[in-house]
């Protein structure tokens, strides 16, 4: 009954899409359980590049059924744009299942996201502007619109009216914007209902039945541990629970259903948006990592902030997600450095710590302590076994395992599906 969760171990963009895709045809269901189209998962399959925002990466594996579960927030315009884009390229999306309990991102959530960020000024979060935070706020405030609400036009209108009542006061009186007309929003949403209806199902039942039947269900995380609203660098986080446990609430499977939790970590660190990042490089080295790694956002096109591998950041994720395996990505990007610094501790106000500081203040004051590992110059993108790696590359991998306390089972050496070195099977 393998239930497998894939989770980003840093601040996102670790290569979760590519790692998920590795399991490909051996997976019966690929499930998105949190976040929305703030995600951007890029996959390169047979030389073709695909950027997925809302659909799970399993959509590219013909034998896998893609699922959007209850924990996801759905922008219906984006959903159908993404489906149409894939269909135009010959990808079959007809098996997609959508939970009746997933929440909807309406146009007013996107408006609220943008105006609140602007209002925050230099205290802004640097969100993707996709309406994610406002949609989850409405869910928690019990003012959300769910997929199933689209099936009852009069209920939908009432719910949109309730959701907009307070927001319109804010928009007009605080943010100096025009009020949003509930009937217009309801109409926009209802325009999608007939296309959506056949996809909507009781996802909890489907997934639990599949697990009972010993099928493989892969829960594909979006965002990452350190963007988790409970466990990340709050308030510089997203508004959902991307951690492994989020798969249980976000898809309706019990914790005993999860057999493996796989953390995806980049061989260095990146972050998009605001928030603490102790190993960030604001110099030419950071620029080199960004250029070599093509670290520009898939979703917003923003430059990703780049820095060295931070073992404390990943160790915290290993602990709270109980990772059974790690998948190391972008090791090829580190080729060519004479020495590669790895952060093994912080100094906080002159005191050394080997684990993440407990408080936000200390995290903001953390100064990285580096260990300098030997680099390598050989091109490793063609390696397919661990033994083919130069000795320094192998030593880098082994040192990371030691520092974060979890085995590395797969290693990415390039963006393509086949550019991978496996040490342990992920199934
Ligand atoms: P995700 O959000 O975690 O799925 O990651 P993104 O897709 O946003 O960013 C990862 C980027 O790195 C994508 O452009 C991938 O194609 C690329 N990528 C993934 N794994 C590797 C790898 O091992 N080597 C290289 N060079 N690129 C990779
Ligand atoms: P994937 O799945 C990297 C960041 C945003 C911002 C913060 C809150 O591709 O790894 P939000 O729009 O979610 O309210 O923004 O979270 N963020 C991501 N950063 N990768 C992502 O997804 C992200 N999703 C959200 O940049 O700092
Ligand atoms: Mg991404």
Tab-separated table of C-alpha atoms and ligand atoms in Angstrom:
chain	number	residue	atom	x	y	z
A	1	UNK	CA	0.000	0.000	0.000
A	2	UNK	CA	2.726	2.510	-0.723
A	3	UNK	CA	1.773	6.054	0.096
A	4	UNK	CA	4.710	8.311	-0.751
A	5	UNK	CA	5.066	12.014	-0.061
A	6	UNK	CA	7.494	14.295	-1.880
A	7	UNK	CA	8.320	17.509	0.024
A	8	UNK	CA	10.655	20.423	-0.656
A	9	UNK	CA	13.314	20.519	2.062
A	10	UNK	CA	14.328	24.172	1.623
A	11	UNK	CA	12.400	27.211	0.335
A	12	UNK	CA	10.909	25.742	-2.827
A	13	UNK	CA	12.084	25.167	-6.391
A	14	UNK	CA	14.248	22.237	-5.336
A	15	UNK	CA	13.202	20.163	-8.337
A	16	UNK	CA	10.136	18.441	-6.877
A	17	UNK	CA	8.564	18.157	-10.314
A	18	UNK	CA	11.533	16.332	-11.726
A	19	UNK	CA	11.829	14.076	-8.659
A	20	UNK	CA	8.119	13.197	-8.818
A	21	UNK	CA	8.474	12.449	-12.499
A	22	UNK	CA	11.221	9.912	-11.723
A	23	UNK	CA	8.622	7.553	-10.286
A	24	UNK	CA	6.592	8.088	-13.438
A	25	UNK	CA	4.740	5.068	-14.681
A	26	UNK	CA	5.133	3.128	-11.459
A	27	UNK	CA	2.702	5.478	-9.754
A	28	UNK	CA	-1.057	4.939	-9.964
A	29	UNK	CA	-2.125	8.327	-8.572
A	30	UNK	CA	-0.199	11.611	-8.331
A	31	UNK	CA	-1.856	13.992	-5.918
A	32	UNK	CA	-1.426	17.705	-5.276
A	33	UNK	CA	-2.428	18.242	-1.626
A	34	UNK	CA	-1.530	21.858	-0.852
A	35	UNK	CA	-0.913	25.246	-2.382
A	36	UNK	CA	-2.179	26.406	-5.731
A	37	UNK	CA	-0.717	28.015	-8.806
A	38	UNK	CA	1.927	29.752	-6.702
A	39	UNK	CA	3.901	26.591	-7.527
A	40	UNK	CA	5.972	26.202	-10.660
A	41	UNK	CA	7.287	22.733	-11.403
A	42	UNK	CA	9.427	22.402	-14.505
A	43	UNK	CA	10.010	19.044	-16.152
A	44	UNK	CA	12.000	18.168	-19.222
A	45	UNK	CA	10.712	15.045	-20.941
A	46	UNK	CA	12.043	13.838	-24.303
A	47	UNK	CA	13.612	17.241	-24.869
A	48	UNK	CA	10.284	19.025	-24.271
A	49	UNK	CA	9.954	21.459	-21.387
A	50	UNK	CA	6.730	21.573	-19.360
A	51	UNK	CA	5.946	24.122	-16.628
A	52	UNK	CA	3.138	22.978	-14.343
A	53	UNK	CA	1.530	25.272	-11.779
A	54	UNK	CA	-1.603	23.574	-10.587
A	55	UNK	CA	-1.635	20.122	-12.091
A	56	UNK	CA	0.473	17.380	-10.511
A	57	UNK	CA	3.557	16.294	-12.440
A	58	UNK	CA	2.016	12.842	-12.834
A	59	UNK	CA	-0.110	14.326	-15.618
A	60	UNK	CA	2.876	13.625	-17.878
A	61	UNK	CA	2.905	9.920	-16.987
A	62	UNK	CA	0.176	8.179	-19.009
A	63	UNK	CA	-0.442	5.429	-16.425
A	64	UNK	CA	-0.878	7.741	-13.476
A	65	UNK	CA	-4.168	9.393	-12.540
A	66	UNK	CA	-3.624	13.045	-11.599
A	67	UNK	CA	-5.572	14.336	-8.602
A	68	UNK	CA	-6.178	17.777	-7.107
A	69	UNK	CA	-7.162	17.126	-3.505
A	70	UNK	CA	-9.069	19.148	-0.922
A	71	UNK	CA	-6.025	20.994	0.452
A	72	UNK	CA	-5.378	22.803	-2.830
A	73	UNK	CA	-6.769	26.218	-3.771
A	74	UNK	CA	-7.870	26.310	-7.406
A	75	UNK	CA	-7.902	29.207	-9.826
A	76	UNK	CA	-10.267	27.823	-12.457
A	77	UNK	CA	-8.954	30.063	-15.253
A	78	UNK	CA	-5.468	28.717	-14.602
A	79	UNK	CA	-6.680	25.139	-14.332
A	80	UNK	CA	-8.323	25.187	-17.747
A	81	UNK	CA	-5.513	27.181	-19.355
A	82	UNK	CA	-3.056	24.587	-18.119
A	83	UNK	CA	-5.222	21.712	-19.326
A	84	UNK	CA	-5.671	23.345	-22.752
A	85	UNK	CA	-1.933	24.021	-23.027
A	86	UNK	CA	-1.102	20.395	-22.318
A	87	UNK	CA	-3.816	19.006	-24.590
A	88	UNK	CA	-2.491	21.200	-27.421
A	89	UNK	CA	0.858	19.472	-26.941
A	90	UNK	CA	-0.689	16.020	-27.051
A	91	UNK	CA	-0.835	15.313	-23.303
A	92	UNK	CA	-3.942	13.419	-22.230
A	93	UNK	CA	-5.506	15.175	-19.227
A	94	UNK	CA	-8.837	13.355	-19.302
A	95	UNK	CA	-8.200	11.335	-16.144
A	96	UNK	CA	-7.847	14.390	-13.888
A	97	UNK	CA	-9.838	14.185	-10.642
A	98	UNK	CA	-10.732	17.204	-8.506
A	99	UNK	CA	-11.967	17.191	-4.928
A	100	UNK	CA	-15.401	18.689	-4.253
A	101	UNK	CA	-13.906	20.175	-1.076
A	102	UNK	CA	-11.022	22.053	-2.682
A	103	UNK	CA	-11.344	25.810	-2.330
A	104	UNK	CA	-11.586	28.252	-5.205
A	105	UNK	CA	-9.374	31.264	-5.815
A	106	UNK	CA	-11.774	33.951	-7.021
A	107	UNK	CA	-10.779	37.188	-8.748
A	108	UNK	CA	-11.170	39.124	-5.475
A	109	UNK	CA	-8.523	36.948	-3.806
A	110	UNK	CA	-6.012	38.065	-6.415
A	111	UNK	CA	-7.018	41.693	-5.923
A	112	UNK	CA	-6.667	41.352	-2.129
A	113	UNK	CA	-3.263	39.668	-2.480
A	114	UNK	CA	-1.928	42.559	-4.526
A	115	UNK	CA	-3.389	45.413	-2.495
A	116	UNK	CA	-2.353	43.970	0.862
A	117	UNK	CA	1.201	43.422	-0.363
A	118	UNK	CA	1.340	46.993	-1.613
A	119	UNK	CA	-0.070	48.248	1.689
A	120	UNK	CA	2.592	46.343	3.645
A	121	UNK	CA	5.317	48.271	1.795
A	122	UNK	CA	8.762	47.184	2.966
A	123	UNK	CA	7.164	44.624	5.280
A	124	UNK	CA	5.677	42.764	2.321
A	125	UNK	CA	6.047	38.976	1.979
A	126	UNK	CA	6.904	38.981	-1.701
A	127	UNK	CA	3.979	36.704	-2.569
A	128	UNK	CA	3.396	35.353	-6.032
A	129	UNK	CA	0.286	37.564	-6.280
A	130	UNK	CA	-1.867	34.601	-7.199
A	131	UNK	CA	-4.436	35.088	-4.416
A	132	UNK	CA	-3.156	32.191	-2.345
A	133	UNK	CA	-3.089	33.875	1.095
A	134	UNK	CA	-6.529	35.510	0.763
A	135	UNK	CA	-8.097	32.231	-0.472
A	136	UNK	CA	-6.707	30.275	2.487
A	137	UNK	CA	-7.709	33.111	4.863
A	138	UNK	CA	-11.290	32.827	3.649
A	139	UNK	CA	-11.130	29.046	4.101
A	140	UNK	CA	-10.037	29.429	7.728
A	141	UNK	CA	-12.531	32.269	8.266
A	142	UNK	CA	-15.268	30.001	6.905
A	143	UNK	CA	-15.965	32.381	4.059
A	144	UNK	CA	-14.411	30.247	1.340
A	145	UNK	CA	-15.994	29.062	-1.894
A	146	UNK	CA	-15.537	25.347	-2.553
A	147	UNK	CA	-15.674	23.457	-5.822
A	148	UNK	CA	-19.004	21.918	-4.790
A	149	UNK	CA	-20.569	25.372	-4.302
A	150	UNK	CA	-20.456	25.848	-8.059
A	151	UNK	CA	-23.103	23.155	-8.403
A	152	UNK	CA	-25.715	25.313	-6.675
A	153	UNK	CA	-25.934	28.755	-8.257
A	154	UNK	CA	-28.057	30.331	-5.535
A	155	UNK	CA	-25.810	29.067	-2.730
A	156	UNK	CA	-22.785	30.247	-4.700
A	157	UNK	CA	-24.181	33.764	-5.031
A	158	UNK	CA	-24.944	33.917	-1.307
A	159	UNK	CA	-21.463	32.731	-0.449
A	160	UNK	CA	-19.766	35.186	-2.782
A	161	UNK	CA	-21.874	37.989	-1.283
A	162	UNK	CA	-20.800	36.971	2.224
A	163	UNK	CA	-17.159	36.741	1.194
A	164	UNK	CA	-17.244	40.175	-0.418
A	165	UNK	CA	-19.190	42.085	2.221
A	166	UNK	CA	-16.231	42.948	4.432
A	167	UNK	CA	-13.716	42.974	1.584
A	168	UNK	CA	-15.645	45.608	-0.325
A	169	UNK	CA	-15.568	47.912	2.719
A	170	UNK	CA	-11.828	47.395	2.907
A	171	UNK	CA	-11.303	47.856	-0.809
A	172	UNK	CA	-13.259	51.101	-0.966
A	173	UNK	CA	-12.495	52.696	2.401
A	174	UNK	CA	-8.940	51.535	3.079
A	175	UNK	CA	-7.399	50.600	-0.239
A	176	UNK	CA	-9.146	53.203	-2.377
A	177	UNK	CA	-10.272	50.671	-4.961
A	178	UNK	CA	-13.639	50.046	-6.501
A	179	UNK	CA	-16.033	47.546	-4.936
A	180	UNK	CA	-16.396	44.152	-6.582
A	181	UNK	CA	-19.835	43.084	-7.720
A	182	UNK	CA	-20.805	39.642	-6.275
A	183	UNK	CA	-23.013	38.751	-9.254
A	184	UNK	CA	-20.098	39.293	-11.643
A	185	UNK	CA	-17.866	36.997	-9.624
A	186	UNK	CA	-20.526	34.308	-9.432
A	187	UNK	CA	-20.976	34.539	-13.190
A	188	UNK	CA	-17.226	34.209	-13.803
A	189	UNK	CA	-17.111	31.085	-11.656
A	190	UNK	CA	-20.245	29.522	-13.101
A	191	UNK	CA	-18.809	29.855	-16.591
A	192	UNK	CA	-16.559	26.899	-15.712
A	193	UNK	CA	-19.061	24.637	-14.026
A	194	UNK	CA	-19.998	22.302	-16.869
A	195	UNK	CA	-16.402	21.669	-17.793
A	196	UNK	CA	-15.464	21.074	-14.181
A	197	UNK	CA	-18.352	18.807	-13.212
A	198	UNK	CA	-17.121	15.497	-14.696
A	199	UNK	CA	-13.760	15.818	-12.921
A	200	UNK	CA	-15.222	16.332	-9.469
A	201	UNK	CA	-15.325	13.319	-7.232
A	202	UNK	CA	-14.916	12.042	-3.671
A	203	UNK	CA	-11.142	12.064	-3.758
A	204	UNK	CA	-10.779	10.762	-0.185
A	205	UNK	CA	-12.661	7.595	-1.109
A	206	UNK	CA	-10.753	7.127	-4.364
A	207	UNK	CA	-7.329	7.454	-2.722
A	208	UNK	CA	-8.112	5.258	0.267
A	209	UNK	CA	-9.561	2.570	-1.987
A	210	UNK	CA	-6.420	2.742	-4.112
A	211	UNK	CA	-4.208	2.315	-1.055
A	212	UNK	CA	-6.367	-0.615	0.095
A	213	UNK	CA	-5.796	-2.192	-3.307
A	214	UNK	CA	-2.018	-1.835	-2.921
A	215	UNK	CA	-1.769	0.804	-5.570
A	216	UNK	CA	0.947	3.452	-5.429
A	217	UNK	CA	-0.199	6.928	-4.438
A	218	UNK	CA	2.326	9.719	-4.686
A	219	UNK	CA	1.564	12.980	-2.909
A	220	UNK	CA	3.449	15.719	-4.712
A	221	UNK	CA	4.286	18.612	-2.436
A	222	UNK	CA	4.396	22.167	-3.665
A	223	UNK	CA	6.338	24.933	-1.914
A	224	UNK	CA	8.506	23.548	0.878
A	225	UNK	CA	9.090	22.877	4.552
A	226	UNK	CA	10.446	26.375	5.240
A	227	UNK	CA	7.486	27.978	3.466
A	228	UNK	CA	5.028	26.031	5.668
A	229	UNK	CA	2.707	28.346	7.605
A	230	UNK	CA	3.408	26.428	10.845
A	231	UNK	CA	6.990	25.281	10.394
A	232	UNK	CA	8.538	27.782	8.013
A	233	UNK	CA	10.118	31.185	8.483
A	234	UNK	CA	6.837	32.813	9.507
A	235	UNK	CA	5.572	35.336	8.416
A	236	UNK	CA	7.672	34.864	5.262
A	237	UNK	CA	5.816	31.726	4.286
A	238	UNK	CA	2.915	30.603	2.164
A	239	UNK	CA	-0.526	30.081	3.713
A	240	UNK	CA	-0.742	26.289	3.615
A	241	UNK	CA	0.983	23.193	5.033
A	242	UNK	CA	3.345	21.800	2.380
A	243	UNK	CA	5.047	19.494	4.931
A	244	UNK	CA	4.520	15.729	4.704
A	245	UNK	CA	1.783	15.771	7.333
A	246	UNK	CA	-0.070	18.215	5.087
A	247	UNK	CA	-0.745	15.290	2.749
A	248	UNK	CA	-2.952	13.758	5.466
A	249	UNK	CA	-5.169	16.817	5.954
A	250	UNK	CA	-4.805	17.949	2.361
A	251	UNK	CA	-5.935	14.668	0.812
A	252	UNK	CA	-7.792	12.821	3.564
A	253	UNK	CA	-5.453	9.916	4.199
A	254	UNK	CA	-4.463	8.830	7.694
A	255	UNK	CA	-0.829	9.094	8.870
A	256	UNK	CA	-0.485	5.298	8.876
A	257	UNK	CA	-1.008	5.368	5.098
A	258	UNK	CA	2.262	7.168	4.497
A	259	UNK	CA	5.130	4.731	4.009
A	260	UNK	CA	7.786	7.027	2.689
A	261	UNK	CA	8.538	10.713	2.861
A	262	UNK	CA	11.064	11.961	0.352
A	263	UNK	CA	12.726	15.320	0.850
A	264	UNK	CA	13.909	17.142	-2.250
A	265	UNK	CA	16.947	19.343	-1.718
A	266	UNK	CA	19.060	21.401	-4.054
A	267	UNK	CA	22.852	21.077	-3.844
A	268	UNK	CA	22.861	24.768	-2.868
A	269	UNK	CA	20.029	26.999	-1.593
A	270	UNK	CA	17.575	29.363	-3.291
A	271	UNK	CA	14.654	31.427	-2.138
A	272	UNK	CA	12.081	33.646	-3.885
A	273	UNK	CA	10.395	36.489	-2.026
A	274	UNK	CA	11.332	38.023	1.298
A	275	UNK	CA	12.502	36.413	4.535
A	276	UNK	CA	15.665	35.283	6.291
A	277	UNK	CA	18.277	33.359	4.316
A	278	UNK	CA	21.546	33.102	6.268
A	279	UNK	CA	23.715	31.666	3.471
A	280	UNK	CA	22.481	34.095	0.801
A	281	UNK	CA	25.251	35.395	-1.466
A	282	UNK	CA	24.816	39.000	-2.538
A	283	UNK	CA	28.034	39.014	-4.539
A	284	UNK	CA	29.437	37.622	-7.794
A	285	UNK	CA	29.307	34.068	-6.373
A	286	UNK	CA	25.536	34.412	-5.943
A	287	UNK	CA	25.255	35.732	-9.484
A	288	UNK	CA	27.263	32.772	-10.762
A	289	UNK	CA	24.977	30.262	-9.011
A	290	UNK	CA	21.947	32.091	-10.441
A	291	UNK	CA	23.325	32.063	-13.977
A	292	UNK	CA	24.687	28.507	-13.900
A	293	UNK	CA	21.512	27.160	-12.285
A	294	UNK	CA	19.099	29.319	-14.347
A	295	UNK	CA	17.566	30.435	-11.072
A	296	UNK	CA	14.713	32.523	-12.370
A	297	UNK	CA	11.208	31.765	-11.120
A	298	UNK	CA	8.934	29.494	-13.156
A	299	UNK	CA	5.848	31.293	-11.863
A	300	UNK	CA	6.725	34.978	-11.573
A	301	UNK	CA	10.015	35.146	-13.494
A	302	UNK	CA	11.672	36.787	-10.471
A	303	UNK	CA	15.388	36.276	-9.816
A	304	UNK	CA	15.800	33.594	-7.190
A	305	UNK	CA	18.044	34.563	-4.297
A	306	UNK	CA	20.990	32.136	-4.230
A	307	UNK	CA	23.380	30.889	-1.565
A	308	UNK	CA	25.376	27.908	-0.348
A	309	UNK	CA	23.888	24.682	0.981
A	310	UNK	CA	22.626	25.152	4.521
A	311	UNK	CA	22.672	21.896	6.459
A	312	UNK	CA	20.705	23.369	9.378
A	313	UNK	CA	17.820	24.304	7.118
A	314	UNK	CA	17.601	20.803	5.632
A	315	UNK	CA	18.180	19.054	8.972
A	316	UNK	CA	15.136	20.842	10.411
A	317	UNK	CA	13.079	19.551	7.478
A	318	UNK	CA	14.473	16.018	7.889
A	319	UNK	CA	13.389	16.077	11.532
A	320	UNK	CA	9.852	17.442	11.145
A	321	UNK	CA	9.002	15.383	8.048
A	322	UNK	CA	10.759	12.178	9.150
A	323	UNK	CA	12.241	11.886	5.677
A	324	UNK	CA	13.091	8.305	4.758
A	325	UNK	CA	15.059	9.464	1.702
A	326	UNK	CA	16.450	12.582	0.150
A	327	UNK	CA	16.683	13.414	-3.533
A	328	UNK	CA	19.565	15.788	-4.237
A	329	UNK	CA	19.101	17.992	-7.292
A	330	UNK	CA	21.280	20.282	-9.389
A	331	UNK	CA	24.559	18.747	-8.295
A	332	UNK	CA	25.797	19.384	-11.849
A	333	UNK	CA	25.461	23.141	-11.263
A	334	UNK	CA	28.247	23.040	-8.666
A	335	UNK	CA	30.845	21.855	-11.195
A	336	UNK	CA	33.773	24.230	-11.508
A	337	UNK	CA	34.191	25.618	-7.982
A	338	UNK	CA	37.597	25.062	-6.388
A	339	UNK	CA	36.070	24.922	-2.912
A	340	UNK	CA	32.379	24.606	-2.076
A	341	UNK	CA	31.304	26.160	1.213
A	342	UNK	CA	28.635	24.271	3.171
A	343	UNK	CA	26.979	25.842	6.194
A	344	UNK	CA	27.391	23.486	9.182
A	345	UNK	CA	26.421	25.828	12.039
A	346	UNK	CA	25.394	29.416	12.810
A	347	UNK	CA	26.814	31.972	15.124
A	348	UNK	CA	24.063	33.929	16.806
A	349	UNK	CA	25.324	36.869	18.838
A	350	UNK	CA	28.687	35.127	19.108
A	351	UNK	CA	27.239	31.792	20.271
A	352	UNK	CA	27.518	28.746	18.002
A	353	UNK	CA	24.436	26.627	17.298
A	354	UNK	CA	24.181	23.414	15.272
A	355	UNK	CA	20.407	23.581	14.857
A	356	UNK	CA	18.025	26.244	13.587
A	357	UNK	CA	17.438	28.974	16.158
A	358	UNK	CA	14.107	28.816	17.940
A	359	UNK	CA	13.156	32.452	17.436
A	360	UNK	CA	12.698	34.624	14.373
A	361	UNK	CA	14.992	37.294	15.860
A	362	UNK	CA	17.859	34.835	16.246
A	363	UNK	CA	17.283	33.463	12.752
A	364	UNK	CA	17.570	36.974	11.346
A	365	UNK	CA	20.872	37.400	13.223
A	366	UNK	CA	22.359	34.020	12.273
A	367	UNK	CA	25.803	34.165	10.678
A	368	UNK	CA	26.760	30.991	8.806
A	369	UNK	CA	29.782	28.922	9.829
A	370	UNK	CA	31.204	27.223	6.742
A	371	UNK	CA	33.077	24.038	6.082
A	372	UNK	CA	34.951	24.209	2.744
A	373	UNK	CA	34.620	21.015	0.717
A	374	UNK	CA	36.743	20.227	-2.327
A	375	UNK	CA	35.137	21.045	-5.651
A	376	UNK	CA	35.497	19.263	-9.005
A	377	UNK	CA	35.887	20.395	-12.608
A	378	UNK	CA	34.661	17.346	-14.513
A	379	UNK	CA	31.262	17.565	-16.250
A	380	UNK	CA	29.038	15.178	-14.265
A	381	UNK	CA	25.851	15.649	-16.285
A	382	UNK	CA	26.497	12.422	-18.190
A	383	UNK	CA	27.093	10.278	-15.067
A	384	UNK	CA	24.474	7.602	-14.426
A	385	UNK	CA	26.107	5.761	-11.510
A	386	UNK	CA	27.574	7.029	-8.261
A	387	UNK	CA	30.904	5.372	-9.076
A	388	UNK	CA	31.285	7.512	-12.207
A	389	UNK	CA	31.379	10.696	-10.103
A	390	UNK	CA	34.753	12.277	-9.324
A	391	UNK	CA	35.937	11.504	-5.781
A	392	UNK	CA	35.235	15.083	-4.635
A	393	UNK	CA	31.623	14.872	-5.892
A	394	UNK	CA	31.090	11.634	-3.991
A	395	UNK	CA	32.625	13.189	-0.874
A	396	UNK	CA	30.282	16.210	-1.196
A	397	UNK	CA	27.239	13.932	-1.335
A	398	UNK	CA	28.381	11.810	1.597
A	399	UNK	CA	29.138	14.877	3.708
A	400	UNK	CA	25.661	16.304	3.075
A	401	UNK	CA	24.101	13.007	4.166
A	402	UNK	CA	26.097	13.094	7.392
A	403	UNK	CA	25.244	16.690	8.125
A	404	UNK	CA	21.493	16.416	7.595
A	405	UNK	CA	21.055	12.905	9.006
A	406	UNK	CA	19.305	11.176	6.121
A	407	UNK	CA	20.393	9.055	3.189
A	408	UNK	CA	20.444	10.472	-0.323
A	409	UNK	CA	18.678	8.025	-2.620
A	410	UNK	CA	18.642	9.923	-5.893
A	411	UNK	CA	20.785	12.647	-7.451
A	412	UNK	CA	19.864	14.968	-10.311
A	413	UNK	CA	22.668	15.825	-12.710
A	414	UNK	CA	20.636	17.779	-15.267
A	415	UNK	CA	17.070	18.891	-15.986
A	416	UNK	CA	16.064	15.959	-18.205
A	417	UNK	CA	14.141	12.947	-16.984
A	418	UNK	CA	17.075	10.596	-17.615
A	419	UNK	CA	19.732	12.798	-15.979
A	420	UNK	CA	19.693	11.034	-12.667
A	421	UNK	CA	21.880	8.800	-10.504
A	422	UNK	CA	19.945	6.428	-8.253
A	423	UNK	CA	21.438	5.003	-5.071
A	424	UNK	CA	18.279	3.467	-3.635
A	425	UNK	CA	14.930	2.801	-5.267
A	426	UNK	CA	12.265	5.295	-4.193
A	427	UNK	CA	9.461	2.720	-4.217
B	1	LIG	P1	10.092	22.630	-8.138
B	1	LIG	O1	9.225	23.817	-7.950
B	1	LIG	O2	10.614	22.069	-6.853
B	1	LIG	O3	9.468	21.556	-8.988
B	1	LIG	O4	11.378	23.147	-8.939
B	1	LIG	P2	11.374	24.159	-10.200
B	1	LIG	O5	10.884	23.422	-11.386
B	1	LIG	O6	10.726	25.430	-9.845
B	1	LIG	O7	12.909	24.486	-10.309
B	1	LIG	C1	13.863	23.499	-10.539
B	1	LIG	C2	14.555	23.794	-11.882
B	1	LIG	O8	15.727	23.022	-11.964
B	1	LIG	C3	13.732	23.390	-13.092
B	1	LIG	O9	14.010	24.283	-14.130
B	1	LIG	C4	14.229	21.987	-13.433
B	1	LIG	O10	14.119	21.675	-14.802
B	1	LIG	C5	15.667	22.099	-13.046
B	1	LIG	N1	16.272	20.870	-12.516
B	1	LIG	C6	15.721	19.927	-11.710
B	1	LIG	N2	16.634	19.013	-11.358
B	1	LIG	C7	17.809	19.397	-11.934
B	1	LIG	C8	19.133	18.885	-11.927
B	1	LIG	O11	19.440	17.896	-11.278
B	1	LIG	N3	20.081	19.587	-12.639
B	1	LIG	C9	19.784	20.712	-13.342
B	1	LIG	N4	20.764	21.335	-13.988
B	1	LIG	N5	18.542	21.217	-13.369
B	1	LIG	C10	17.574	20.583	-12.672
B	2	LIG	P1	7.299	25.555	-5.819
B	2	LIG	O1	6.220	24.518	-5.642
B	2	LIG	C1	9.320	29.103	-4.309
B	2	LIG	C2	6.917	31.901	-1.917
B	2	LIG	C3	6.675	33.259	-2.526
B	2	LIG	C4	6.611	34.111	-1.272
B	2	LIG	C5	5.887	33.196	-0.290
B	2	LIG	C6	4.399	33.454	-0.174
B	2	LIG	O2	7.566	25.914	-7.235
B	2	LIG	O3	8.514	25.205	-5.039
B	2	LIG	P2	2.343	32.977	-1.791
B	2	LIG	O4	2.059	33.469	-3.175
B	2	LIG	O5	2.404	31.494	-1.660
B	2	LIG	O6	1.450	33.603	-0.760
B	2	LIG	O7	3.826	33.548	-1.473
B	2	LIG	O8	6.111	31.864	-0.763
B	2	LIG	N1	6.533	30.753	-2.764
B	2	LIG	C7	7.393	29.989	-3.429
B	2	LIG	N2	8.726	30.067	-3.564
B	2	LIG	N3	8.659	28.075	-4.876
B	2	LIG	C8	7.321	27.954	-4.734
B	2	LIG	O9	6.629	26.892	-5.179
B	2	LIG	C9	6.619	28.954	-4.012
B	2	LIG	N4	5.326	29.153	-3.696
B	2	LIG	C10	5.292	30.239	-2.925
B	2	LIG	O10	7.733	33.646	-3.375
B	2	LIG	O11	7.896	34.333	-0.770
B	3	LIG	MG1	9.107	25.804	-8.511
